[in-house]
Amino acid sequence: MITSANLSKPSQPGPIGVFDSGYGGLTILKSLRAQLPQYDYIYLGDNARAPYGTRSFELVYDFTLQAVKHLFAQGCHLVILACNTASAKALRSIQQRDLPVLDPTRRVLGVIRPTVEQLGATSRSGHVGVLGTPGTVASGSYNIEIEHLNPGFVTTAHACPMWVPLVEYGEAASPGADYFVRKEIDALLAADPLIDTIVLGCTHYPLLLPKIRHYVPEGITILSQGDIVAASLTDYLSRHPDMEARLTRGASCRYLTTDAPDRFSAAAGVFLGESVAASRATL
Ligand code: DGL
């Protein structure tokens, strides 16, 4: 069991931890490594327990905290929850309740806030659609953040329960995926025809982007999170030189998965366009 006693030493610099329930966070990692290539990264996918999107608050919180502790024990001082479901259901508790006990100098950041910060400049109609997992949608996190930062905006959040399984099981490009992609986009736009911006509020969804683009009418902006989160982290590190000094700069990336490493390596390698060696992590 990982406790505050066996975390790596705070004085020793370490890699940036990137966590997702499965493969989706690779869309964030890819952008992070493109914009901030100098740092070392550890990617952790909890593939054995994905998807998170249909799980209870308690379980998502428990699993996410286990992952964060694992990444801390690997030497990470900074962990990005590259998962909207974990950001929606676990981030606040981890930041407010767990970090002060585990190690108040470490940081865990999410993906929802940086995404919402883009909307003021993107939406002209003030009508925003959010596509996410059932968990993210039920949490109301996007609605709360959007209306907080942009009073008067109308947010319609819509759950796409089949999209993560399509990605996790390698069906994102299959003809069968078209049915589910079209169904959810049509439902979102029927709920509010004035939507001019759609947030892909799940890090798995960019893997469905070719099909999403095909079914979203022209004139509607689709926001996917990779570059947004990478720009936000760049800004964060420039404002927090103390944290930046605690990051190692070897331009490397290690991949950990809670499921079979071979399966992860094959799927992640295809997606990232480079061969990837993964190891098994037990949380
Ligand atoms: N990729 C994750 C997200 O951004 C979670 C998907 C899932 O495990 O359901 O919400």
PDB file of C-alpha atoms and ligand atoms in Angstrom:
ATOM      1  CA  MET A   1       0.000   0.000   0.000  1.00  0.00           C
ATOM      2  CA  ILE A   2       1.241   3.475  -0.866  1.00  0.00           C
ATOM      3  CA  THR A   3       1.170   5.985   1.971  1.00  0.00           C
ATOM      4  CA  SER A   4       2.732   9.386   2.398  1.00  0.00           C
ATOM      5  CA  ALA A   5       5.721   7.542   3.912  1.00  0.00           C
ATOM      6  CA  ASN A   6       6.808   5.846   0.692  1.00  0.00           C
ATOM      7  CA  LEU A   7       6.272   8.648  -1.810  1.00  0.00           C
ATOM      8  CA  SER A   8       9.419   9.641  -3.691  1.00  0.00           C
ATOM      9  CA  LYS A   9      11.501  12.378  -2.044  1.00  0.00           C
ATOM     10  CA  PRO A  10      10.040  15.836  -2.681  1.00  0.00           C
ATOM     11  CA  SER A  11      13.515  17.212  -3.368  1.00  0.00           C
ATOM     12  CA  GLN A  12      14.190  14.842  -6.267  1.00  0.00           C
ATOM     13  CA  PRO A  13      12.861  16.049  -9.629  1.00  0.00           C
ATOM     14  CA  GLY A  14      10.622  13.654 -11.532  1.00  0.00           C
ATOM     15  CA  PRO A  15       8.502  13.128 -14.634  1.00  0.00           C
ATOM     16  CA  ILE A  16       5.050  14.567 -15.328  1.00  0.00           C
ATOM     17  CA  GLY A  17       2.370  11.951 -14.618  1.00  0.00           C
ATOM     18  CA  VAL A  18      -0.513  11.663 -17.071  1.00  0.00           C
ATOM     19  CA  PHE A  19      -3.462   9.547 -16.032  1.00  0.00           C
ATOM     20  CA  ASP A  20      -6.514   8.243 -17.851  1.00  0.00           C
ATOM     21  CA  SER A  21      -8.905   5.350 -17.412  1.00  0.00           C
ATOM     22  CA  GLY A  22      -7.534   3.858 -20.642  1.00  0.00           C
ATOM     23  CA  TYR A  23      -6.273   5.063 -24.010  1.00  0.00           C
ATOM     24  CA  GLY A  24      -8.096   8.408 -24.145  1.00  0.00           C
ATOM     25  CA  GLY A  25      -5.434  10.346 -22.263  1.00  0.00           C
ATOM     26  CA  LEU A  26      -2.993   9.548 -25.054  1.00  0.00           C
ATOM     27  CA  THR A  27      -4.732  12.345 -26.988  1.00  0.00           C
ATOM     28  CA  ILE A  28      -3.603  14.717 -24.225  1.00  0.00           C
ATOM     29  CA  LEU A  29      -0.154  13.158 -23.864  1.00  0.00           C
ATOM     30  CA  LYS A  30       0.476  13.544 -27.591  1.00  0.00           C
ATOM     31  CA  SER A  31      -0.169  17.286 -27.420  1.00  0.00           C
ATOM     32  CA  LEU A  32       1.824  17.665 -24.191  1.00  0.00           C
ATOM     33  CA  ARG A  33       4.840  15.991 -25.759  1.00  0.00           C
ATOM     34  CA  ALA A  34       4.485  18.114 -28.907  1.00  0.00           C
ATOM     35  CA  GLN A  35       4.288  21.415 -26.989  1.00  0.00           C
ATOM     36  CA  LEU A  36       6.555  20.512 -24.046  1.00  0.00           C
ATOM     37  CA  PRO A  37       8.933  17.903 -25.509  1.00  0.00           C
ATOM     38  CA  GLN A  38      11.766  18.573 -23.083  1.00  0.00           C
ATOM     39  CA  TYR A  39      10.146  16.923 -20.051  1.00  0.00           C
ATOM     40  CA  ASP A  40       9.915  13.279 -19.002  1.00  0.00           C
ATOM     41  CA  TYR A  41       6.457  11.731 -18.789  1.00  0.00           C
ATOM     42  CA  ILE A  42       4.830   8.651 -17.305  1.00  0.00           C
ATOM     43  CA  TYR A  43       1.488   7.678 -18.787  1.00  0.00           C
ATOM     44  CA  LEU A  44      -0.773   5.465 -16.707  1.00  0.00           C
ATOM     45  CA  GLY A  45      -3.881   3.884 -18.222  1.00  0.00           C
ATOM     46  CA  ASP A  46      -6.225   1.983 -15.921  1.00  0.00           C
ATOM     47  CA  ASN A  47      -7.314  -0.170 -18.865  1.00  0.00           C
ATOM     48  CA  ALA A  48      -8.270  -3.078 -16.640  1.00  0.00           C
ATOM     49  CA  ARG A  49     -11.026  -0.999 -15.052  1.00  0.00           C
ATOM     50  CA  ALA A  50     -12.046   1.221 -17.988  1.00  0.00           C
ATOM     51  CA  PRO A  51     -14.517   2.609 -18.738  1.00  0.00           C
ATOM     52  CA  TYR A  52     -14.942   4.914 -15.760  1.00  0.00           C
ATOM     53  CA  GLY A  53     -17.793   6.861 -17.323  1.00  0.00           C
ATOM     54  CA  THR A  54     -20.540   4.575 -16.078  1.00  0.00           C
ATOM     55  CA  ARG A  55     -19.100   4.058 -12.577  1.00  0.00           C
ATOM     56  CA  SER A  56     -20.173   5.676  -9.312  1.00  0.00           C
ATOM     57  CA  PHE A  57     -18.544   8.771  -7.844  1.00  0.00           C
ATOM     58  CA  GLU A  58     -17.031   6.681  -5.041  1.00  0.00           C
ATOM     59  CA  LEU A  59     -15.371   4.194  -7.370  1.00  0.00           C
ATOM     60  CA  VAL A  60     -14.013   6.811  -9.759  1.00  0.00           C
ATOM     61  CA  TYR A  61     -12.614   8.702  -6.786  1.00  0.00           C
ATOM     62  CA  ASP A  62     -11.045   5.544  -5.269  1.00  0.00           C
ATOM     63  CA  PHE A  63      -9.501   4.419  -8.575  1.00  0.00           C
ATOM     64  CA  THR A  64      -8.223   7.896  -9.406  1.00  0.00           C
ATOM     65  CA  LEU A  65      -6.655   8.355  -5.969  1.00  0.00           C
ATOM     66  CA  GLN A  66      -4.908   4.986  -6.318  1.00  0.00           C
ATOM     67  CA  ALA A  67      -3.536   6.092  -9.683  1.00  0.00           C
ATOM     68  CA  VAL A  68      -2.351   9.438  -8.339  1.00  0.00           C
ATOM     69  CA  LYS A  69      -0.566   7.729  -5.421  1.00  0.00           C
ATOM     70  CA  HIS A  70       1.052   5.293  -7.845  1.00  0.00           C
ATOM     71  CA  LEU A  71       2.345   8.151  -9.996  1.00  0.00           C
ATOM     72  CA  PHE A  72       3.600  10.004  -6.910  1.00  0.00           C
ATOM     73  CA  ALA A  73       5.455   6.848  -5.862  1.00  0.00           C
ATOM     74  CA  GLN A  74       7.047   6.774  -9.337  1.00  0.00           C
ATOM     75  CA  GLY A  75       8.514  10.213  -8.620  1.00  0.00           C
ATOM     76  CA  CYS A  76       5.913  12.526 -10.177  1.00  0.00           C
ATOM     77  CA  HIS A  77       5.403  15.886  -8.496  1.00  0.00           C
ATOM     78  CA  LEU A  78       2.797  16.937 -11.021  1.00  0.00           C
ATOM     79  CA  VAL A  79      -0.029  14.711 -12.245  1.00  0.00           C
ATOM     80  CA  ILE A  80      -2.481  15.607 -14.996  1.00  0.00           C
ATOM     81  CA  LEU A  81      -5.839  13.848 -14.817  1.00  0.00           C
ATOM     82  CA  ALA A  82      -6.176  13.496 -18.596  1.00  0.00           C
ATOM     83  CA  CYS A  83      -9.666  12.150 -18.060  1.00  0.00           C
ATOM     84  CA  ASN A  84     -12.792  14.270 -17.817  1.00  0.00           C
ATOM     85  CA  THR A  85     -14.623  11.683 -15.749  1.00  0.00           C
ATOM     86  CA  ALA A  86     -11.838  11.635 -13.145  1.00  0.00           C
ATOM     87  CA  SER A  87     -11.536  15.432 -13.323  1.00  0.00           C
ATOM     88  CA  ALA A  88     -15.285  15.766 -12.773  1.00  0.00           C
ATOM     89  CA  LYS A  89     -15.647  13.209 -10.008  1.00  0.00           C
ATOM     90  CA  ALA A  90     -12.340  13.031  -8.153  1.00  0.00           C
ATOM     91  CA  LEU A  91     -10.169  16.103  -8.761  1.00  0.00           C
ATOM     92  CA  ARG A  92     -11.694  18.433  -6.200  1.00  0.00           C
ATOM     93  CA  SER A  93     -11.606  15.850  -3.375  1.00  0.00           C
ATOM     94  CA  ILE A  94      -8.025  14.908  -4.190  1.00  0.00           C
ATOM     95  CA  GLN A  95      -6.916  18.552  -4.295  1.00  0.00           C
ATOM     96  CA  GLN A  96      -8.758  19.596  -1.173  1.00  0.00           C
ATOM     97  CA  ARG A  97      -8.758  16.483   1.000  1.00  0.00           C
ATOM     98  CA  ASP A  98      -5.918  14.180  -0.012  1.00  0.00           C
ATOM     99  CA  LEU A  99      -3.051  16.361  -1.206  1.00  0.00           C
ATOM    100  CA  PRO A 100      -2.689  18.262   2.076  1.00  0.00           C
ATOM    101  CA  VAL A 101      -2.198  14.905   3.830  1.00  0.00           C
ATOM    102  CA  LEU A 102      -0.133  13.109   1.173  1.00  0.00           C
ATOM    103  CA  ASP A 103       2.175  15.972   0.231  1.00  0.00           C
ATOM    104  CA  PRO A 104       1.031  19.586  -0.035  1.00  0.00           C
ATOM    105  CA  THR A 105       3.888  20.410  -2.431  1.00  0.00           C
ATOM    106  CA  ARG A 106       2.641  18.083  -5.177  1.00  0.00           C
ATOM    107  CA  ARG A 107      -0.037  19.074  -7.666  1.00  0.00           C
ATOM    108  CA  VAL A 108      -2.867  17.312  -9.469  1.00  0.00           C
ATOM    109  CA  LEU A 109      -4.493  19.223 -12.340  1.00  0.00           C
ATOM    110  CA  GLY A 110      -7.536  18.385 -14.439  1.00  0.00           C
ATOM    111  CA  VAL A 111      -8.769  19.042 -17.969  1.00  0.00           C
ATOM    112  CA  ILE A 112     -12.192  20.641 -17.523  1.00  0.00           C
ATOM    113  CA  ARG A 113     -11.222  24.130 -16.361  1.00  0.00           C
ATOM    114  CA  PRO A 114      -8.683  24.805 -19.153  1.00  0.00           C
ATOM    115  CA  THR A 115     -11.219  23.630 -21.733  1.00  0.00           C
ATOM    116  CA  VAL A 116     -13.985  25.864 -20.408  1.00  0.00           C
ATOM    117  CA  GLU A 117     -11.626  28.855 -20.380  1.00  0.00           C
ATOM    118  CA  GLN A 118     -11.521  28.674 -24.199  1.00  0.00           C
ATOM    119  CA  LEU A 119     -15.243  29.004 -24.707  1.00  0.00           C
ATOM    120  CA  GLY A 120     -15.643  32.748 -24.174  1.00  0.00           C
ATOM    121  CA  ALA A 121     -13.455  33.363 -27.209  1.00  0.00           C
ATOM    122  CA  THR A 122     -14.956  30.571 -29.304  1.00  0.00           C
ATOM    123  CA  SER A 123     -18.756  30.707 -29.032  1.00  0.00           C
ATOM    124  CA  ARG A 124     -20.623  33.619 -30.621  1.00  0.00           C
ATOM    125  CA  SER A 125     -24.135  32.381 -29.910  1.00  0.00           C
ATOM    126  CA  GLY A 126     -23.371  31.528 -26.269  1.00  0.00           C
ATOM    127  CA  HIS A 127     -24.980  28.130 -26.868  1.00  0.00           C
ATOM    128  CA  VAL A 128     -22.482  25.380 -26.143  1.00  0.00           C
ATOM    129  CA  GLY A 129     -22.825  21.616 -26.476  1.00  0.00           C
ATOM    130  CA  VAL A 130     -20.749  19.231 -24.377  1.00  0.00           C
ATOM    131  CA  LEU A 131     -20.357  15.568 -25.271  1.00  0.00           C
ATOM    132  CA  GLY A 132     -19.064  13.410 -22.447  1.00  0.00           C
ATOM    133  CA  THR A 133     -19.382  10.163 -20.571  1.00  0.00           C
ATOM    134  CA  PRO A 134     -22.541   9.530 -18.535  1.00  0.00           C
ATOM    135  CA  GLY A 135     -20.482  10.250 -15.391  1.00  0.00           C
ATOM    136  CA  THR A 136     -19.151  13.587 -16.605  1.00  0.00           C
ATOM    137  CA  VAL A 137     -22.594  14.681 -17.779  1.00  0.00           C
ATOM    138  CA  ALA A 138     -24.306  13.576 -14.551  1.00  0.00           C
ATOM    139  CA  SER A 139     -21.735  15.461 -12.469  1.00  0.00           C
ATOM    140  CA  GLY A 140     -22.875  18.762 -14.005  1.00  0.00           C
ATOM    141  CA  SER A 141     -19.227  19.907 -13.899  1.00  0.00           C
ATOM    142  CA  TYR A 142     -19.200  21.439 -17.374  1.00  0.00           C
ATOM    143  CA  ASN A 143     -22.492  23.264 -16.882  1.00  0.00           C
ATOM    144  CA  ILE A 144     -21.295  24.700 -13.573  1.00  0.00           C
ATOM    145  CA  GLU A 145     -17.880  25.778 -14.884  1.00  0.00           C
ATOM    146  CA  ILE A 146     -19.227  27.218 -18.153  1.00  0.00           C
ATOM    147  CA  GLU A 147     -21.977  29.214 -16.485  1.00  0.00           C
ATOM    148  CA  HIS A 148     -19.552  30.380 -13.788  1.00  0.00           C
ATOM    149  CA  LEU A 149     -16.975  31.690 -16.273  1.00  0.00           C
ATOM    150  CA  ASN A 150     -19.493  32.857 -18.887  1.00  0.00           C
ATOM    151  CA  PRO A 151     -22.706  34.018 -17.211  1.00  0.00           C
ATOM    152  CA  GLY A 152     -25.618  33.812 -19.646  1.00  0.00           C
ATOM    153  CA  PHE A 153     -24.188  30.940 -21.689  1.00  0.00           C
ATOM    154  CA  VAL A 154     -26.574  28.065 -22.325  1.00  0.00           C
ATOM    155  CA  THR A 155     -24.930  24.654 -21.909  1.00  0.00           C
ATOM    156  CA  THR A 156     -26.379  21.399 -23.184  1.00  0.00           C
ATOM    157  CA  ALA A 157     -24.422  18.368 -21.999  1.00  0.00           C
ATOM    158  CA  HIS A 158     -25.161  15.059 -23.660  1.00  0.00           C
ATOM    159  CA  ALA A 159     -23.868  11.597 -22.703  1.00  0.00           C
ATOM    160  CA  CYS A 160     -22.437   9.242 -25.322  1.00  0.00           C
ATOM    161  CA  PRO A 161     -22.229   5.908 -23.460  1.00  0.00           C
ATOM    162  CA  MET A 162     -21.018   3.877 -26.446  1.00  0.00           C
ATOM    163  CA  TRP A 163     -18.190   6.103 -27.611  1.00  0.00           C
ATOM    164  CA  VAL A 164     -15.550   5.077 -25.042  1.00  0.00           C
ATOM    165  CA  PRO A 165     -16.147   1.333 -25.552  1.00  0.00           C
ATOM    166  CA  LEU A 166     -15.834   1.868 -29.321  1.00  0.00           C
ATOM    167  CA  VAL A 167     -12.404   3.431 -28.786  1.00  0.00           C
ATOM    168  CA  GLU A 168     -11.233   1.004 -26.082  1.00  0.00           C
ATOM    169  CA  TYR A 169     -12.147  -1.982 -28.255  1.00  0.00           C
ATOM    170  CA  GLY A 170     -10.490  -0.624 -31.398  1.00  0.00           C
ATOM    171  CA  GLU A 171     -13.747   0.061 -33.270  1.00  0.00           C
ATOM    172  CA  ALA A 172     -13.348   3.842 -33.679  1.00  0.00           C
ATOM    173  CA  ALA A 173     -12.861   3.650 -37.434  1.00  0.00           C
ATOM    174  CA  SER A 174     -15.336   0.844 -38.090  1.00  0.00           C
ATOM    175  CA  PRO A 175     -18.573   1.350 -40.034  1.00  0.00           C
ATOM    176  CA  GLY A 176     -20.505   0.381 -36.902  1.00  0.00           C
ATOM    177  CA  ALA A 177     -19.174   3.471 -35.116  1.00  0.00           C
ATOM    178  CA  ASP A 178     -20.995   5.753 -37.589  1.00  0.00           C
ATOM    179  CA  TYR A 179     -24.375   4.797 -36.171  1.00  0.00           C
ATOM    180  CA  PHE A 180     -23.461   5.797 -32.604  1.00  0.00           C
ATOM    181  CA  VAL A 181     -21.578   8.950 -33.583  1.00  0.00           C
ATOM    182  CA  ARG A 182     -24.434  10.257 -35.702  1.00  0.00           C
ATOM    183  CA  LYS A 183     -27.075   9.305 -33.126  1.00  0.00           C
ATOM    184  CA  GLU A 184     -25.492  11.358 -30.316  1.00  0.00           C
ATOM    185  CA  ILE A 185     -24.655  14.385 -32.461  1.00  0.00           C
ATOM    186  CA  ASP A 186     -28.200  14.498 -33.819  1.00  0.00           C
ATOM    187  CA  ALA A 187     -29.599  14.232 -30.279  1.00  0.00           C
ATOM    188  CA  LEU A 188     -27.365  17.066 -29.025  1.00  0.00           C
ATOM    189  CA  LEU A 189     -28.260  19.415 -31.860  1.00  0.00           C
ATOM    190  CA  ALA A 190     -31.962  18.564 -31.597  1.00  0.00           C
ATOM    191  CA  ALA A 191     -31.826  19.554 -27.906  1.00  0.00           C
ATOM    192  CA  ASP A 192     -30.419  23.002 -28.812  1.00  0.00           C
ATOM    193  CA  PRO A 193     -30.245  23.984 -32.490  1.00  0.00           C
ATOM    194  CA  LEU A 194     -28.434  27.256 -31.594  1.00  0.00           C
ATOM    195  CA  ILE A 195     -25.265  25.431 -30.495  1.00  0.00           C
ATOM    196  CA  ASP A 196     -22.254  26.847 -32.356  1.00  0.00           C
ATOM    197  CA  THR A 197     -19.494  25.124 -30.344  1.00  0.00           C
ATOM    198  CA  ILE A 198     -19.221  21.490 -29.308  1.00  0.00           C
ATOM    199  CA  VAL A 199     -16.743  20.489 -26.600  1.00  0.00           C
ATOM    200  CA  LEU A 200     -15.429  16.948 -26.838  1.00  0.00           C
ATOM    201  CA  GLY A 201     -15.549  16.519 -23.067  1.00  0.00           C
ATOM    202  CA  CYS A 202     -13.908  13.118 -23.003  1.00  0.00           C
ATOM    203  CA  THR A 203     -10.320  12.460 -23.954  1.00  0.00           C
ATOM    204  CA  HIS A 204     -11.282   9.333 -25.876  1.00  0.00           C
ATOM    205  CA  TYR A 205     -13.440  11.257 -28.326  1.00  0.00           C
ATOM    206  CA  PRO A 206     -10.692  12.781 -30.523  1.00  0.00           C
ATOM    207  CA  LEU A 207     -10.086   9.224 -31.709  1.00  0.00           C
ATOM    208  CA  LEU A 208     -13.562   9.440 -33.289  1.00  0.00           C
ATOM    209  CA  LEU A 209     -12.876  12.901 -34.763  1.00  0.00           C
ATOM    210  CA  PRO A 210     -13.046  11.961 -38.472  1.00  0.00           C
ATOM    211  CA  LYS A 211     -16.550  10.594 -37.961  1.00  0.00           C
ATOM    212  CA  ILE A 212     -17.577  13.411 -35.610  1.00  0.00           C
ATOM    213  CA  ARG A 213     -16.501  16.001 -38.215  1.00  0.00           C
ATOM    214  CA  HIS A 214     -18.488  14.155 -40.840  1.00  0.00           C
ATOM    215  CA  TYR A 215     -21.763  14.407 -38.905  1.00  0.00           C
ATOM    216  CA  VAL A 216     -21.385  17.873 -37.336  1.00  0.00           C
ATOM    217  CA  PRO A 217     -22.758  20.568 -39.678  1.00  0.00           C
ATOM    218  CA  GLU A 218     -20.301  23.129 -41.052  1.00  0.00           C
ATOM    219  CA  GLY A 219     -20.099  26.315 -39.039  1.00  0.00           C
ATOM    220  CA  ILE A 220     -20.046  24.535 -35.686  1.00  0.00           C
ATOM    221  CA  THR A 221     -16.654  24.599 -33.952  1.00  0.00           C
ATOM    222  CA  ILE A 222     -15.479  21.331 -32.416  1.00  0.00           C
ATOM    223  CA  LEU A 223     -13.128  21.798 -29.457  1.00  0.00           C
ATOM    224  CA  SER A 224     -10.907  18.868 -28.599  1.00  0.00           C
ATOM    225  CA  GLN A 225      -8.748  19.115 -25.543  1.00  0.00           C
ATOM    226  CA  GLY A 226      -5.172  18.061 -26.329  1.00  0.00           C
ATOM    227  CA  ASP A 227      -3.750  21.383 -27.504  1.00  0.00           C
ATOM    228  CA  ILE A 228      -5.857  23.334 -25.021  1.00  0.00           C
ATOM    229  CA  VAL A 229      -4.509  21.351 -22.056  1.00  0.00           C
ATOM    230  CA  ALA A 230      -0.943  21.561 -23.355  1.00  0.00           C
ATOM    231  CA  ALA A 231      -1.175  25.360 -23.727  1.00  0.00           C
ATOM    232  CA  SER A 232      -2.665  25.596 -20.263  1.00  0.00           C
ATOM    233  CA  LEU A 233       0.158  23.511 -18.752  1.00  0.00           C
ATOM    234  CA  THR A 234       2.752  25.643 -20.544  1.00  0.00           C
ATOM    235  CA  ASP A 235       1.178  28.716 -18.964  1.00  0.00           C
ATOM    236  CA  TYR A 236       0.954  27.012 -15.547  1.00  0.00           C
ATOM    237  CA  LEU A 237       4.655  26.100 -15.568  1.00  0.00           C
ATOM    238  CA  SER A 238       5.657  29.616 -16.551  1.00  0.00           C
ATOM    239  CA  ARG A 239       3.714  30.898 -13.526  1.00  0.00           C
ATOM    240  CA  HIS A 240       5.069  28.190 -11.173  1.00  0.00           C
ATOM    241  CA  PRO A 241       8.861  28.044 -11.591  1.00  0.00           C
ATOM    242  CA  ASP A 242       9.083  26.111  -8.309  1.00  0.00           C
ATOM    243  CA  MET A 243       7.141  23.236  -9.900  1.00  0.00           C
ATOM    244  CA  GLU A 244       8.965  23.565 -13.208  1.00  0.00           C
ATOM    245  CA  ALA A 245      12.258  23.093 -11.325  1.00  0.00           C
ATOM    246  CA  ARG A 246      10.945  19.774 -10.005  1.00  0.00           C
ATOM    247  CA  LEU A 247      10.491  18.271 -13.492  1.00  0.00           C
ATOM    248  CA  THR A 248      13.165  16.153 -15.133  1.00  0.00           C
ATOM    249  CA  ARG A 249      14.118  17.007 -18.700  1.00  0.00           C
ATOM    250  CA  GLY A 250      15.059  13.839 -20.521  1.00  0.00           C
ATOM    251  CA  ALA A 251      12.350  13.955 -23.259  1.00  0.00           C
ATOM    252  CA  SER A 252      11.317  10.378 -22.391  1.00  0.00           C
ATOM    253  CA  CYS A 253       7.985   8.687 -21.823  1.00  0.00           C
ATOM    254  CA  ARG A 254       7.172   5.497 -19.906  1.00  0.00           C
ATOM    255  CA  TYR A 255       3.860   3.746 -20.373  1.00  0.00           C
ATOM    256  CA  LEU A 256       2.084   1.866 -17.600  1.00  0.00           C
ATOM    257  CA  THR A 257      -1.167  -0.035 -17.858  1.00  0.00           C
ATOM    258  CA  THR A 258      -3.178  -2.035 -15.361  1.00  0.00           C
ATOM    259  CA  ASP A 259      -4.123  -4.521 -18.102  1.00  0.00           C
ATOM    260  CA  ALA A 260      -1.993  -6.586 -20.484  1.00  0.00           C
ATOM    261  CA  PRO A 261       1.067  -4.564 -21.601  1.00  0.00           C
ATOM    262  CA  ASP A 262       1.111  -6.207 -25.055  1.00  0.00           C
ATOM    263  CA  ARG A 263      -2.403  -5.120 -25.814  1.00  0.00           C
ATOM    264  CA  PHE A 264      -1.642  -1.590 -24.596  1.00  0.00           C
ATOM    265  CA  SER A 265       1.579  -1.392 -26.637  1.00  0.00           C
ATOM    266  CA  ALA A 266      -0.159  -2.444 -29.823  1.00  0.00           C
ATOM    267  CA  ALA A 267      -3.104  -0.051 -29.440  1.00  0.00           C
ATOM    268  CA  ALA A 268      -1.069   2.905 -28.178  1.00  0.00           C
ATOM    269  CA  GLY A 269       1.594   2.391 -30.847  1.00  0.00           C
ATOM    270  CA  VAL A 270      -0.964   2.597 -33.638  1.00  0.00           C
ATOM    271  CA  PHE A 271      -2.465   5.714 -32.172  1.00  0.00           C
ATOM    272  CA  LEU A 272       0.795   7.517 -31.378  1.00  0.00           C
ATOM    273  CA  GLY A 273       2.490   6.467 -34.618  1.00  0.00           C
ATOM    274  CA  GLU A 274       5.546   5.085 -32.834  1.00  0.00           C
ATOM    275  CA  SER A 275       6.263   1.817 -31.130  1.00  0.00           C
ATOM    276  CA  VAL A 276       5.576   1.903 -27.441  1.00  0.00           C
ATOM    277  CA  ALA A 277       6.731  -0.527 -24.748  1.00  0.00           C
ATOM    278  CA  ALA A 278       4.364  -0.706 -21.807  1.00  0.00           C
ATOM    279  CA  SER A 279       4.731  -2.269 -18.367  1.00  0.00           C
ATOM    280  CA  ARG A 280       2.100  -3.557 -16.032  1.00  0.00           C
ATOM    281  CA  ALA A 281       1.166  -1.452 -13.014  1.00  0.00           C
ATOM    282  CA  THR A 282      -0.684  -2.795  -9.995  1.00  0.00           C
ATOM    283  CA  LEU A 283      -2.569  -0.045  -8.223  1.00  0.00           C
TER     284      LEU A 283
HETATM  285  N1  DGL B   1     -11.359   9.375 -21.284  1.00  0.00           N
HETATM  286  C1  DGL B   1     -12.106   9.594 -20.129  1.00  0.00           C
HETATM  287  C2  DGL B   1     -12.759  10.926 -20.074  1.00  0.00           C
HETATM  288  O1  DGL B   1     -12.182  11.880 -20.544  1.00  0.00           O
HETATM  289  C3  DGL B   1     -12.938   8.506 -19.549  1.00  0.00           C
HETATM  290  C4  DGL B   1     -13.575   7.520 -20.341  1.00  0.00           C
HETATM  291  C5  DGL B   1     -14.132   6.387 -19.509  1.00  0.00           C
HETATM  292  O2  DGL B   1     -13.336   5.681 -18.926  1.00  0.00           O
HETATM  293  O3  DGL B   1     -15.346   6.248 -19.470  1.00  0.00           O
HETATM  294  O4  DGL B   1     -13.828  11.079 -19.526  1.00  0.00           O
END
